[in-house]
Each structure stands twice: as structure tokens, then as C-alpha cells.
Short mmCIF file of C-alpha atoms and ligand atoms in Angstrom, two decimals:
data_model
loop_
_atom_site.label_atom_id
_atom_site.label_comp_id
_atom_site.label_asym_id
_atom_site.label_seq_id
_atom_site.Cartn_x
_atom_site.Cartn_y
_atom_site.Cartn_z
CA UNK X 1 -6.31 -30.23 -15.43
CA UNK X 2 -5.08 -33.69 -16.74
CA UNK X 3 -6.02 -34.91 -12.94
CA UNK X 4 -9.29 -33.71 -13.18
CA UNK X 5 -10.32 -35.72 -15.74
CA UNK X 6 -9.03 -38.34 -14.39
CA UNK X 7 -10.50 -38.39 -11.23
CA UNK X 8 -14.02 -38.02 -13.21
CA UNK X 9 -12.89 -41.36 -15.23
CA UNK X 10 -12.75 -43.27 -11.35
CA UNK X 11 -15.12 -41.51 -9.05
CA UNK X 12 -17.68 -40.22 -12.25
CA UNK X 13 -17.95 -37.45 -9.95
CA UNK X 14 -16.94 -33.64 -10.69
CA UNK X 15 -17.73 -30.31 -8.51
CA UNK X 16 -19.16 -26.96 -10.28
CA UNK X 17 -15.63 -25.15 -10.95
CA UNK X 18 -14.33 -28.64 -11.90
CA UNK X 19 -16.58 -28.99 -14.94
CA UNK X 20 -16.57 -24.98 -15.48
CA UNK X 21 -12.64 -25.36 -15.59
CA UNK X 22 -12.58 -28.13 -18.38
CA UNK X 23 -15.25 -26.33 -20.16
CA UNK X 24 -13.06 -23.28 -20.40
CA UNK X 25 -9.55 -24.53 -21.01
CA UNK X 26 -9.43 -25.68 -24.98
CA UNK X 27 -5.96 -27.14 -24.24
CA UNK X 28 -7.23 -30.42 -22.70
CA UNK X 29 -9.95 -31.13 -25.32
CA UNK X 30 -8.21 -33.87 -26.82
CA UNK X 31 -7.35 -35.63 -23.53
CA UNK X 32 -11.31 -35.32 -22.60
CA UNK X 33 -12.40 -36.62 -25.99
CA UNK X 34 -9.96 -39.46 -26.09
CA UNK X 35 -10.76 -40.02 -22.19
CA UNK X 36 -14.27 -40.16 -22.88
CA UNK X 37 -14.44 -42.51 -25.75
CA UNK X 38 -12.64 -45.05 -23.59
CA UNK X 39 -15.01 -45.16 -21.07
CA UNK X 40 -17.82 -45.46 -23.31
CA UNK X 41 -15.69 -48.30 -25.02
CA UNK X 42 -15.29 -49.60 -21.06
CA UNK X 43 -18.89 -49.57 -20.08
CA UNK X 44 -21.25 -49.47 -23.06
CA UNK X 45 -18.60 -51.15 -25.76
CA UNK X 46 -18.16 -50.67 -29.70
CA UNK X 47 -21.72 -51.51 -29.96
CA UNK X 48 -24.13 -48.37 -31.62
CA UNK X 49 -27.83 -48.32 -31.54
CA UNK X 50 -29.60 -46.85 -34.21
CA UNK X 51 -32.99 -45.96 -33.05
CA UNK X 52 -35.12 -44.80 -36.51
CA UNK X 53 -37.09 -41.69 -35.40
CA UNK X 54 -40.64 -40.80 -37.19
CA UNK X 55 -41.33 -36.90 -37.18
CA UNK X 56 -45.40 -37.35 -37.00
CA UNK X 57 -46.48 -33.97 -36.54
CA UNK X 58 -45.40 -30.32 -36.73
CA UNK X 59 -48.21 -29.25 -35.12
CA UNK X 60 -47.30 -27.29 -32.28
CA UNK X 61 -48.83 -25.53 -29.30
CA UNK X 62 -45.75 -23.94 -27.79
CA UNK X 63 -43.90 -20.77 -28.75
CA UNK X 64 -40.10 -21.80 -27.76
CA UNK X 65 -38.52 -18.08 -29.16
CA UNK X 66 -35.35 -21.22 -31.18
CA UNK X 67 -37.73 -23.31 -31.98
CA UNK X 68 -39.01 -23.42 -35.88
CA UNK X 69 -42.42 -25.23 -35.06
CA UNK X 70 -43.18 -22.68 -32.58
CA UNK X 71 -46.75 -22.09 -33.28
CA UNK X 72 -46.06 -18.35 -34.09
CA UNK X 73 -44.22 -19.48 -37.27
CA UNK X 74 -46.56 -19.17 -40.21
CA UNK X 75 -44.02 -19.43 -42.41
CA UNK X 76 -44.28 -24.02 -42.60
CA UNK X 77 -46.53 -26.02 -44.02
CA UNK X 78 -48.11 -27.71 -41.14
CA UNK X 79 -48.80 -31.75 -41.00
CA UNK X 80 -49.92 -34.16 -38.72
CA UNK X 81 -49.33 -37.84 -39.88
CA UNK X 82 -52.44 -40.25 -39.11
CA UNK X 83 -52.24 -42.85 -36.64
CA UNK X 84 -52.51 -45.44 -39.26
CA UNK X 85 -49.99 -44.60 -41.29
CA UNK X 86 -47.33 -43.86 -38.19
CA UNK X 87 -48.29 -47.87 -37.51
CA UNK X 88 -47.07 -48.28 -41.46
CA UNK X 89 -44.19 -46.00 -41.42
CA UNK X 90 -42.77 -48.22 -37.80
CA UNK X 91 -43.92 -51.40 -39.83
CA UNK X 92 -41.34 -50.07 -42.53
CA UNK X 93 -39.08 -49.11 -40.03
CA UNK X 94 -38.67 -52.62 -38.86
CA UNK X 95 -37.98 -54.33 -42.11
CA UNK X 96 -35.07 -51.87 -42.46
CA UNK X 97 -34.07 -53.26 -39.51
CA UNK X 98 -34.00 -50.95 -36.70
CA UNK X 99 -34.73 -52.25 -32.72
CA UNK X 100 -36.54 -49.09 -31.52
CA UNK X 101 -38.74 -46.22 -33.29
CA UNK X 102 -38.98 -42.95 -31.70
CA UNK X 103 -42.30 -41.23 -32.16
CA UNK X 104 -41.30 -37.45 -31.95
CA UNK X 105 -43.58 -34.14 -32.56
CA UNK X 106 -44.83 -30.81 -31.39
CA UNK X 107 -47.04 -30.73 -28.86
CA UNK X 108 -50.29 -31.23 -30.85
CA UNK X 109 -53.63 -32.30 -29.02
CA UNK X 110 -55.10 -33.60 -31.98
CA UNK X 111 -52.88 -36.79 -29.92
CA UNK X 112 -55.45 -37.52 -27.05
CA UNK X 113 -54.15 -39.85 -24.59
CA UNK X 114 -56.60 -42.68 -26.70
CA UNK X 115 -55.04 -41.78 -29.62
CA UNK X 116 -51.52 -41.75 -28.30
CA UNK X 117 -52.17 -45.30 -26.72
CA UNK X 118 -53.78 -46.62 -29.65
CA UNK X 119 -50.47 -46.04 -31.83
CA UNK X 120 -48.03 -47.30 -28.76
CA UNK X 121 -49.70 -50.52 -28.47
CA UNK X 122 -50.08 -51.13 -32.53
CA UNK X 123 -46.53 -50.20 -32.67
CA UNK X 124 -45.51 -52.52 -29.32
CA UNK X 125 -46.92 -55.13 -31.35
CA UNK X 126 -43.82 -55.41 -33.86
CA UNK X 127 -41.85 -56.34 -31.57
CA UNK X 128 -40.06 -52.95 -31.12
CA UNK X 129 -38.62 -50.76 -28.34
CA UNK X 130 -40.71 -47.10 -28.08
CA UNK X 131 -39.26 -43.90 -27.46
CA UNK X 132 -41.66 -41.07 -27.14
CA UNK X 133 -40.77 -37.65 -27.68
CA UNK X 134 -43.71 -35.39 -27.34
CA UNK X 135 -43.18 -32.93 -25.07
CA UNK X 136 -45.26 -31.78 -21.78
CA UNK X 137 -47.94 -34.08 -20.34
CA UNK X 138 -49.35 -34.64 -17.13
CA UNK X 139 -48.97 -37.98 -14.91
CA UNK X 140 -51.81 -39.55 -16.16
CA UNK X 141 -50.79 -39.07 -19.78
CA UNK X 142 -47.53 -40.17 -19.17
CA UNK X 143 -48.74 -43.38 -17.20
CA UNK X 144 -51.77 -44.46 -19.65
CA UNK X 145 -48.50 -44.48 -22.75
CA UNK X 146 -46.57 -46.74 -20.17
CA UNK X 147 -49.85 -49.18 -19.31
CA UNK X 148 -49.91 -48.96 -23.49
CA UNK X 149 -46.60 -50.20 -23.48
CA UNK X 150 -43.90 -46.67 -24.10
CA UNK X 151 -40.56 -48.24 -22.78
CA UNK X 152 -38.76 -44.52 -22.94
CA UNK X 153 -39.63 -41.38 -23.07
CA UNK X 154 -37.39 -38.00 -24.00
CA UNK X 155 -37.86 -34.69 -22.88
CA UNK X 156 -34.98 -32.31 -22.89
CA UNK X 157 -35.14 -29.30 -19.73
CA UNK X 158 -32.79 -27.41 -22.59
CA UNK X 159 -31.37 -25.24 -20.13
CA UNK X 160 -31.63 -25.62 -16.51
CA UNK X 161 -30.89 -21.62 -15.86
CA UNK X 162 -34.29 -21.07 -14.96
CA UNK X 163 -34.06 -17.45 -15.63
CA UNK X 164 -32.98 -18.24 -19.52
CA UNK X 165 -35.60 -20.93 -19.22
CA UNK X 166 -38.17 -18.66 -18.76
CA UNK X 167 -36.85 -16.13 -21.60
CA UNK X 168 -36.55 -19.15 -24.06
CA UNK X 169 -40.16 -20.61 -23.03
CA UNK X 170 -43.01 -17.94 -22.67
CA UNK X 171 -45.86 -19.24 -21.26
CA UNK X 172 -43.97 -22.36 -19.98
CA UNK X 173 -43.29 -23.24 -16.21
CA UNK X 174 -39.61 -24.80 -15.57
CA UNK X 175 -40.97 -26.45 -12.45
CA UNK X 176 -43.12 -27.90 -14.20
CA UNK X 177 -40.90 -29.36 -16.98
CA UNK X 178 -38.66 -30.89 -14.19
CA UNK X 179 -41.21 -32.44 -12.96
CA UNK X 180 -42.44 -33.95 -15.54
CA UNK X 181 -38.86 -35.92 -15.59
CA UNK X 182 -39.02 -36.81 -12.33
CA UNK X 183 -43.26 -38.17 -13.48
CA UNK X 184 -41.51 -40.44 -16.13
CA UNK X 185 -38.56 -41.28 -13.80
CA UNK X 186 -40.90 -42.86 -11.45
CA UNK X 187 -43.40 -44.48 -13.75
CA UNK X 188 -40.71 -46.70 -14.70
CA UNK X 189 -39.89 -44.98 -18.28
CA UNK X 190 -36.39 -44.95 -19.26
CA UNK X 191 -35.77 -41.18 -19.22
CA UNK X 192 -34.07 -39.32 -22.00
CA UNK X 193 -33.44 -35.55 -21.28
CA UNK X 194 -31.03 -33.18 -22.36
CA UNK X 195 -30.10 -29.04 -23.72
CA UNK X 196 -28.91 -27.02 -26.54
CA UNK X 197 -25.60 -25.09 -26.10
CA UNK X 198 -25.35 -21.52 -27.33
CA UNK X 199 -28.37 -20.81 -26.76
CA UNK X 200 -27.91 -16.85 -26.09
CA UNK X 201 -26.67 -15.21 -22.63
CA UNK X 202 -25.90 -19.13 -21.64
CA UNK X 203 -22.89 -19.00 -19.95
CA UNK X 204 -20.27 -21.93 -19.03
CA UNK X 205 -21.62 -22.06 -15.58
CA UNK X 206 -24.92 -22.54 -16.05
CA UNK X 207 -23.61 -25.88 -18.55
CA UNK X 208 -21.86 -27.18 -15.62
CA UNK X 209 -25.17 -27.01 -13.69
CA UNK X 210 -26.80 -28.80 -16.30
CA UNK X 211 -24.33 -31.73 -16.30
CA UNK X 212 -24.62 -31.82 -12.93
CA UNK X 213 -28.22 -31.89 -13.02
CA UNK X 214 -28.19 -35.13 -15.88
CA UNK X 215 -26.38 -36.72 -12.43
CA UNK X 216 -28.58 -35.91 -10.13
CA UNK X 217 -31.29 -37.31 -12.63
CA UNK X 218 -29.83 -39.98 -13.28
CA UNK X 219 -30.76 -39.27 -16.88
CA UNK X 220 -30.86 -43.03 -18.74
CA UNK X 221 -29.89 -40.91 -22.32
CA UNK X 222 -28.85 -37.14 -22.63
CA UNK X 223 -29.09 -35.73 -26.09
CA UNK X 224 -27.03 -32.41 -26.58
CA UNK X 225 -26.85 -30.34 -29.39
CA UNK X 226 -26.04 -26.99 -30.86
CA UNK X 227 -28.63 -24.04 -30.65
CA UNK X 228 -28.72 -23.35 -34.60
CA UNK X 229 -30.63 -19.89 -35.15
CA UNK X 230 -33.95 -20.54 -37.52
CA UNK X 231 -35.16 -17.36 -39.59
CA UNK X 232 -38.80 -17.93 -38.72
CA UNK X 233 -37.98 -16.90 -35.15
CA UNK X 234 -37.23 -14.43 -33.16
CA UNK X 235 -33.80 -15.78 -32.41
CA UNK X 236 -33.08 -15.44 -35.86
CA UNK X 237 -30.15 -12.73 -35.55
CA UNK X 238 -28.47 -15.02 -32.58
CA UNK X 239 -24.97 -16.88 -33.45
CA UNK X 240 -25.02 -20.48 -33.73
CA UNK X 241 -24.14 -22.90 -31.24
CA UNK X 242 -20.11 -23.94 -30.82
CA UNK X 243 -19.42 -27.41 -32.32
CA UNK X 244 -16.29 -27.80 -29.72
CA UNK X 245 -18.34 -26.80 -27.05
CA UNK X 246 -21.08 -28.96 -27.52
CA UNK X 247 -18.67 -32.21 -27.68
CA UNK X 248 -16.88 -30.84 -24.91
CA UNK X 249 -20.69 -30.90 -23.21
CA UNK X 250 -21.15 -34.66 -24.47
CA UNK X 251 -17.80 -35.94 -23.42
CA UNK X 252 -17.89 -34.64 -19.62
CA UNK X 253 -21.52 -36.16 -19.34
CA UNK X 254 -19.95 -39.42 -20.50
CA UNK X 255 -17.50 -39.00 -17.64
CA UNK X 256 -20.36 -38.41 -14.88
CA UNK X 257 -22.73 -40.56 -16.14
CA UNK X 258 -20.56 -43.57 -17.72
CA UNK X 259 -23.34 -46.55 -18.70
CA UNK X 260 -25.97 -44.35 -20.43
CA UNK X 261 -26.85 -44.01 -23.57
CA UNK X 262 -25.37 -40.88 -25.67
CA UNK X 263 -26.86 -40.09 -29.22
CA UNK X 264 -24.19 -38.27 -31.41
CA UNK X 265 -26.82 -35.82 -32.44
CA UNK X 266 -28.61 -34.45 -35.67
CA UNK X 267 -27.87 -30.87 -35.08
CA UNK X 268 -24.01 -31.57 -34.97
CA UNK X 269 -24.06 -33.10 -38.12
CA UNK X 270 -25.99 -29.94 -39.49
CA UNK X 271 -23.45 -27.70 -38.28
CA UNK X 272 -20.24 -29.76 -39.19
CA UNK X 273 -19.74 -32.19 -41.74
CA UNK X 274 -18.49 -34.76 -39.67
CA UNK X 275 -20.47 -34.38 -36.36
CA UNK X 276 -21.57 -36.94 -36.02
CA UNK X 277 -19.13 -39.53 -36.60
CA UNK X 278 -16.68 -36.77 -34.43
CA UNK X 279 -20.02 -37.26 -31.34
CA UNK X 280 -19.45 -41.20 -31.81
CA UNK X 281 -15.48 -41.33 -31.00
CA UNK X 282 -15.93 -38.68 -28.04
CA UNK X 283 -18.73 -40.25 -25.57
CA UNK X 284 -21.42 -41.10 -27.62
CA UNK X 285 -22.75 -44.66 -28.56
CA UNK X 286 -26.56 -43.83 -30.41
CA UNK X 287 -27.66 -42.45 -33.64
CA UNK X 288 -30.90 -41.49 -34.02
CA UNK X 289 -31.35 -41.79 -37.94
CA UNK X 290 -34.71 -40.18 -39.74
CA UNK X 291 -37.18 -43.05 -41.04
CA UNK X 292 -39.62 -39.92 -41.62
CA UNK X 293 -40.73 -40.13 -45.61
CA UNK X 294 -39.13 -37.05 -47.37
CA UNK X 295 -42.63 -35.18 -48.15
CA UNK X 296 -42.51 -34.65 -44.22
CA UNK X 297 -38.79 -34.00 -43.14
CA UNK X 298 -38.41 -31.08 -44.90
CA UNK X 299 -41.66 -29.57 -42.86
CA UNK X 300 -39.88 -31.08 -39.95
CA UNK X 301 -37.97 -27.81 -39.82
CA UNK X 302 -36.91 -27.25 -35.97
CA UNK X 303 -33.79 -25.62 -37.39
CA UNK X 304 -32.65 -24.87 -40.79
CA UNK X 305 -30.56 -26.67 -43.17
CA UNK X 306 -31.38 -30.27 -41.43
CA UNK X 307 -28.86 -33.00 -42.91
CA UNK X 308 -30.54 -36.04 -45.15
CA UNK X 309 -33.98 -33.87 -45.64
CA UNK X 310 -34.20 -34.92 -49.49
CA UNK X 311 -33.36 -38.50 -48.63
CA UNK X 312 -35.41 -41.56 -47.86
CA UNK X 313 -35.15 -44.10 -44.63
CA UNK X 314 -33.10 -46.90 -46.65
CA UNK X 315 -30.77 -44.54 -47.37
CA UNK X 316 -30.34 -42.63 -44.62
CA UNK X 317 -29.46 -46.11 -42.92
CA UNK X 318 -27.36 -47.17 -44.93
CA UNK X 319 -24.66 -43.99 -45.09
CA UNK X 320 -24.88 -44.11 -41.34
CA UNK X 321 -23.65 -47.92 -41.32
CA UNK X 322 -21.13 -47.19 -43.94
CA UNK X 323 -19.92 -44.19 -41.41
CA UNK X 324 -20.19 -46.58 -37.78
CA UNK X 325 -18.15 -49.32 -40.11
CA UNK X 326 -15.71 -47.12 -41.25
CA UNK X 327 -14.48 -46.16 -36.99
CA UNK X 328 -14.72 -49.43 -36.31
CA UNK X 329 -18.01 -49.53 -34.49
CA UNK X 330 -20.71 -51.76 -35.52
CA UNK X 331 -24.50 -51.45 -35.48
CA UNK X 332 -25.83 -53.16 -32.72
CA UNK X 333 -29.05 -56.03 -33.22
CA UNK X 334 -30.29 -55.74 -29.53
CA UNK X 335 -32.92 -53.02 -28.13
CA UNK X 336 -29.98 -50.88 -26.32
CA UNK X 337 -32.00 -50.74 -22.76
CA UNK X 338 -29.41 -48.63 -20.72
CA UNK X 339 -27.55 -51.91 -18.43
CA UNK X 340 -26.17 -50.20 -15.21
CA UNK X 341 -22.32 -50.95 -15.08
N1 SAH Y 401 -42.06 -31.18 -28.61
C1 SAH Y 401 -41.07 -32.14 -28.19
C2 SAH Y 401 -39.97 -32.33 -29.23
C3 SAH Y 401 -39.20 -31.08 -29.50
S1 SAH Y 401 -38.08 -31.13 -30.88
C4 SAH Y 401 -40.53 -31.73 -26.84
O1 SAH Y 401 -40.90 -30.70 -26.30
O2 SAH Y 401 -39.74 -32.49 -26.28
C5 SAH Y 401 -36.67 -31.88 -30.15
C6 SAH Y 401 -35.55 -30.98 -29.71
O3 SAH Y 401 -35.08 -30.17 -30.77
C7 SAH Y 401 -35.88 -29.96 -28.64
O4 SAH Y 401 -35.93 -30.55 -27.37
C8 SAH Y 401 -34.77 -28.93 -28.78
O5 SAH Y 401 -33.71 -29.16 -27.85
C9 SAH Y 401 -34.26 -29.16 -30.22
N2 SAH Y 401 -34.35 -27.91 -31.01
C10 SAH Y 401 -35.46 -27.15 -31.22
N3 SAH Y 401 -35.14 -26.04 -31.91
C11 SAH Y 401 -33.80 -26.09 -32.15
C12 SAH Y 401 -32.86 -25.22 -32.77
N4 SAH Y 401 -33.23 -24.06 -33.32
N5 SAH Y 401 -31.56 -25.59 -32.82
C13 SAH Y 401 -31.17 -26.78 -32.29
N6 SAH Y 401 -32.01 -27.64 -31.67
C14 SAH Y 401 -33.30 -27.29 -31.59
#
């Protein structure tokens, strides 16, 4: 098994049973982590990019069965933040000191293209990279927030099993959600995607086809995390997400994929105490820290029990510096555009 990985480390190539072999056999999950954080250490280095993310609206259209902001949820305390004050909240954003802001929300159409642009181009105007991360758009949407200036854009396929797809998404199209990757693909945007693991009657196989599909994307940032069950859905009764299995997830994509950008993800902090820093020293090189004021991140509630939900953006900075300090890392100054290696 030892060989497998390291043919992955020089070819960043790996069949079906390949990946569906290391994702099975817990006795090589050391050698994979360890593997994987030297490659990231080879191609993207000890650098770590923070990128400070602004929750700006709960709102949501969709009815994803894991999802808390599923429309369907009456349970939260809706809010959409105002264009304005999203432009005040980046502002803030950059005298903490972060390089890019990523604008993330449910899919609420109070956001017209105008709108949407509007807040891009005020925010482009700091001097910042932009992430967007608002779901489902067509072409034209997706090209009018590049014109406005949108450098990336993330939209996870969260399972590429289309028949789970379609269980986990009524009323959504899984066609349609890979195209939209290819849309921002080929308008230039760099193009996050990614899944949740454990999501139920997911099986091992159908993880290996979604690694195999971030290569054939040539995703330019996967972001994987735990399914964590939320009460306020009908998912509520299904187990969490594995922790291992996740990482396990994270490291082979590092393997495949070897100069991209890898955020050691929220939801593995909220399911062990350590997650994240664990995420950073087995593939992953991005943190996505919360910049959202407190009144809003605890309606941000797309699972329960979110880490740093009572806390404000200064701190939440600066306990993520202390933890990238304390492995060794150190928090990168420069916008962390993926450079092909
Ligand atoms: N509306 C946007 C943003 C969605 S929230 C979009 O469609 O892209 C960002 C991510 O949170 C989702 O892509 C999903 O993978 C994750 N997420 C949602 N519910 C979750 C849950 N219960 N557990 C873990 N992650 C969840």
C-alpha cells in the first residue's frame, strides 16, 4: 500500500481501487498524512493563507435535506446584511489584515446581479482578493461578478453520486451544478469546489470518484468537510461525519492535485478539537477564519455547534495565528492565487 502512495507523490495520479484501497486500510494513515504534508511543504511551502470570510445572508432558497439554512427551517432567525455594511465589514476585514474576503450566503435573490456587482467592485477597491460563495447562478451572473472584478468563486458539487445528489438536493439538477463549475472554470474564475463526507448511504467508492473528479476539474481549491447532522433537518437522526475519514479525503486530494490550495476546514474543527491545526499538517495550507460580527454567526447556523460563534473577527485571528505559529507555519502577506508547480 506504501507503493501506492508513493507513486501518487511522483505521477499525482491514482486509479478508482487505488484511492478506494487507501481509503479503506486505516493502517497506512500516518504514512498518507505525513506523505501529504510534504508535498504541500514541496509545492505550496510553510506559507498559510487566511482568507476572512463574511456570512452576509441566511436567506436561502434551497432545501438541501443537511443543510440548516434550508429554507424549510423555520426554526433561525433569518438576516440578510446590506450591501453597505458588507463594504464596512471587508473595510474592517482589511485593517485586521487579511489578503482576501470571501463573501458567502444562501442563495437569496434579494442579491440581483446589480447588487452583487455593486458590492464586488466597492470591495475590489481595497485592494483585496474576492472569493464568492453563493451558490447556483447562470453564465451571465457568473460573468457580470467577474467584469465586476470576483477573482474566485466556490461552489462545492458535495457529492458527485448523482443518485445521493439528487436525494440530498430536491428540486436541484446535478448537471446543472457541474456545469456551473465548468461556467466559472472558463470565465477565468479561480474555481473552488469540494463535498462533505458521511453524508448518509455515501460509500468509499463514490469518495474516490469525487477525488477523481477534483482532477479532472482541475479544481484551483477543494474544501472538504464532515457532514455534521443539524436538528432543524430532516437529517437530523443521521451519524456525523468521520474525522479520520475526512483527512484521509484531504490528504489523497493533496496527492492528485499537489499546487492547489487546501483550507483545513471549519466543520473539522467543530467536530474535533484540534481539526484544524490536525487539516494543516496533513495537506492543507488555508484557513478560512470568520470576520462575520457575532450578532450574525450564530444565525449562520449550517450545522450546529459552529466553533468561535460568540467571538469577534480580532479574535478569531488572532488564536488562529497563535495555532499556525505554534506548527511552525506562518501566515502568509500575499493574495495566495493558486501558482501551478
Ligand atoms: N449557498 C452556498 C454556500 C453554502 S454553505 C452554496 O451553495 O455554495 C457552504 C457549505 O457548507 C456547503 O457547500 C456544504 O458543503 C456545507 N454544509 C452545509 N450544511 C452542512 C452540514 N450540515 N454539515 C457540514 N457541512 C455543511
Amino acid at each position: 500500500m506504501k507503493d501506492v502512495i508513493l507513486s501518487a507523490v511522483k505521477t499525482h495520479t491514482l486509479k478508482k481501487d487505488e484511492i478506494v484501497s487507501l481509503l479503506s486500510d486505516d493502517t497506512i494513515n500516518e504514512a498518507l498524512f505525513k506523505t501529504a504534508d510534504k508535498v504541500r511543504k514541496e509545492f505550496v511551502g510553510d506559507e498559510i493563507h487566511l482568507r476572512g470570510l463574511i456570512e452576509f445572508s441566511n436567506i436561502c432558497k434551497r432545501t438541501c435535506k443537511y443543510c440548516g439554512l434550508r429554507c424549510e427551517n423555520k426554526e433561525i432567525e433569518r438576516y440578510r446584511i446590506k450591501p453597505e455594511k458588507i463594504v464596512k465589514y471587508a473595510k474592517n476585514a482589511v485593517n485586521m489584515g487579511y489578503k482576501t474576503i470571501v463573501l458567502q450566503s444562501g442563495e437569496d435573490d434579494y442579491f440581483s446581479s446589480d447588487k452583487m456587482c455593486e458590492v464586488i467592485s466597492k470591495i475590489k477597491d481595497l485592494g483585496l482578493a474576492l472569493t464568492l460563495s453563493i451558490g447556483e447562478k447562470t453564465r451571465e451572473e457568473y460573468e457580470a461578478y467577474k467584469k465586476a472584478g470576483a477573482d474566485r468563486f466556490l461552489l462545492r458539487i458535495e457529492t458527485t453520486d448523482k443518485t445521493l445528489y439528487t436525494k440530498m438536493h430536491p428540486n436541484m439538477n446535478f448537471e446543472n451544478r457541474k456545469k456551473c463549475l465548468h461556467d466559472l472554470k472558463e470565465l477565468g474564475f479561480e474555481t473552488g469546489t469540494g463535498i462533505l463526507v458521511g453524508l448518509p448511504e455515501q460509500s468509499i467508492e463514490s469518495l474516490a470518484e469525487d477525488i477523481l473528479f477534483f482532477k479532472e476539474l482541475d479544481a484551483d481549491m477543494i474544501g472538504i468537510g464532515p457532514f455534521i447532522p443539524h436538528p432543524n433537518t430532516p437529517l437530523k437522526n443521521a451519524s456525523q461525519g468521520n474525522f479520520t475519514l475526512s483527512l484521509k479525503v484531504m490528504a489523497i486530494t493533496r496527492l492528485l492535485l499537489p499546487d492547489i490550495n487546501i483550507p483545513a476546514t471549519t466543520a473539522m474543527e467543530t467536530i474535533n478539537q484540534n481539526g484544524r491545526t490536525i487539516a494543516l499538517q496533513a495537506g492543507a495550507n488555508v484557513v478560512m477564519p470568520n470576520v462575520t460580527v457575532s450578532e450574525y454567526r450564530k444565525k449562520y447556523e449550517i450545522y450546529p455547534n459552529k466553533i468561535c460563534i460568540n467571538e469577534d473577527g480580532a479574535k478569531c485571528r488572532g488564536c488562529i495565528e497563535e495555532k499556525i505559529i505554534s506548527i511552525g507555519r506562518r501566515v502568509s502577506d500575499s493574495f495566495g492565487f493558486r501558482k501551478r508547480g
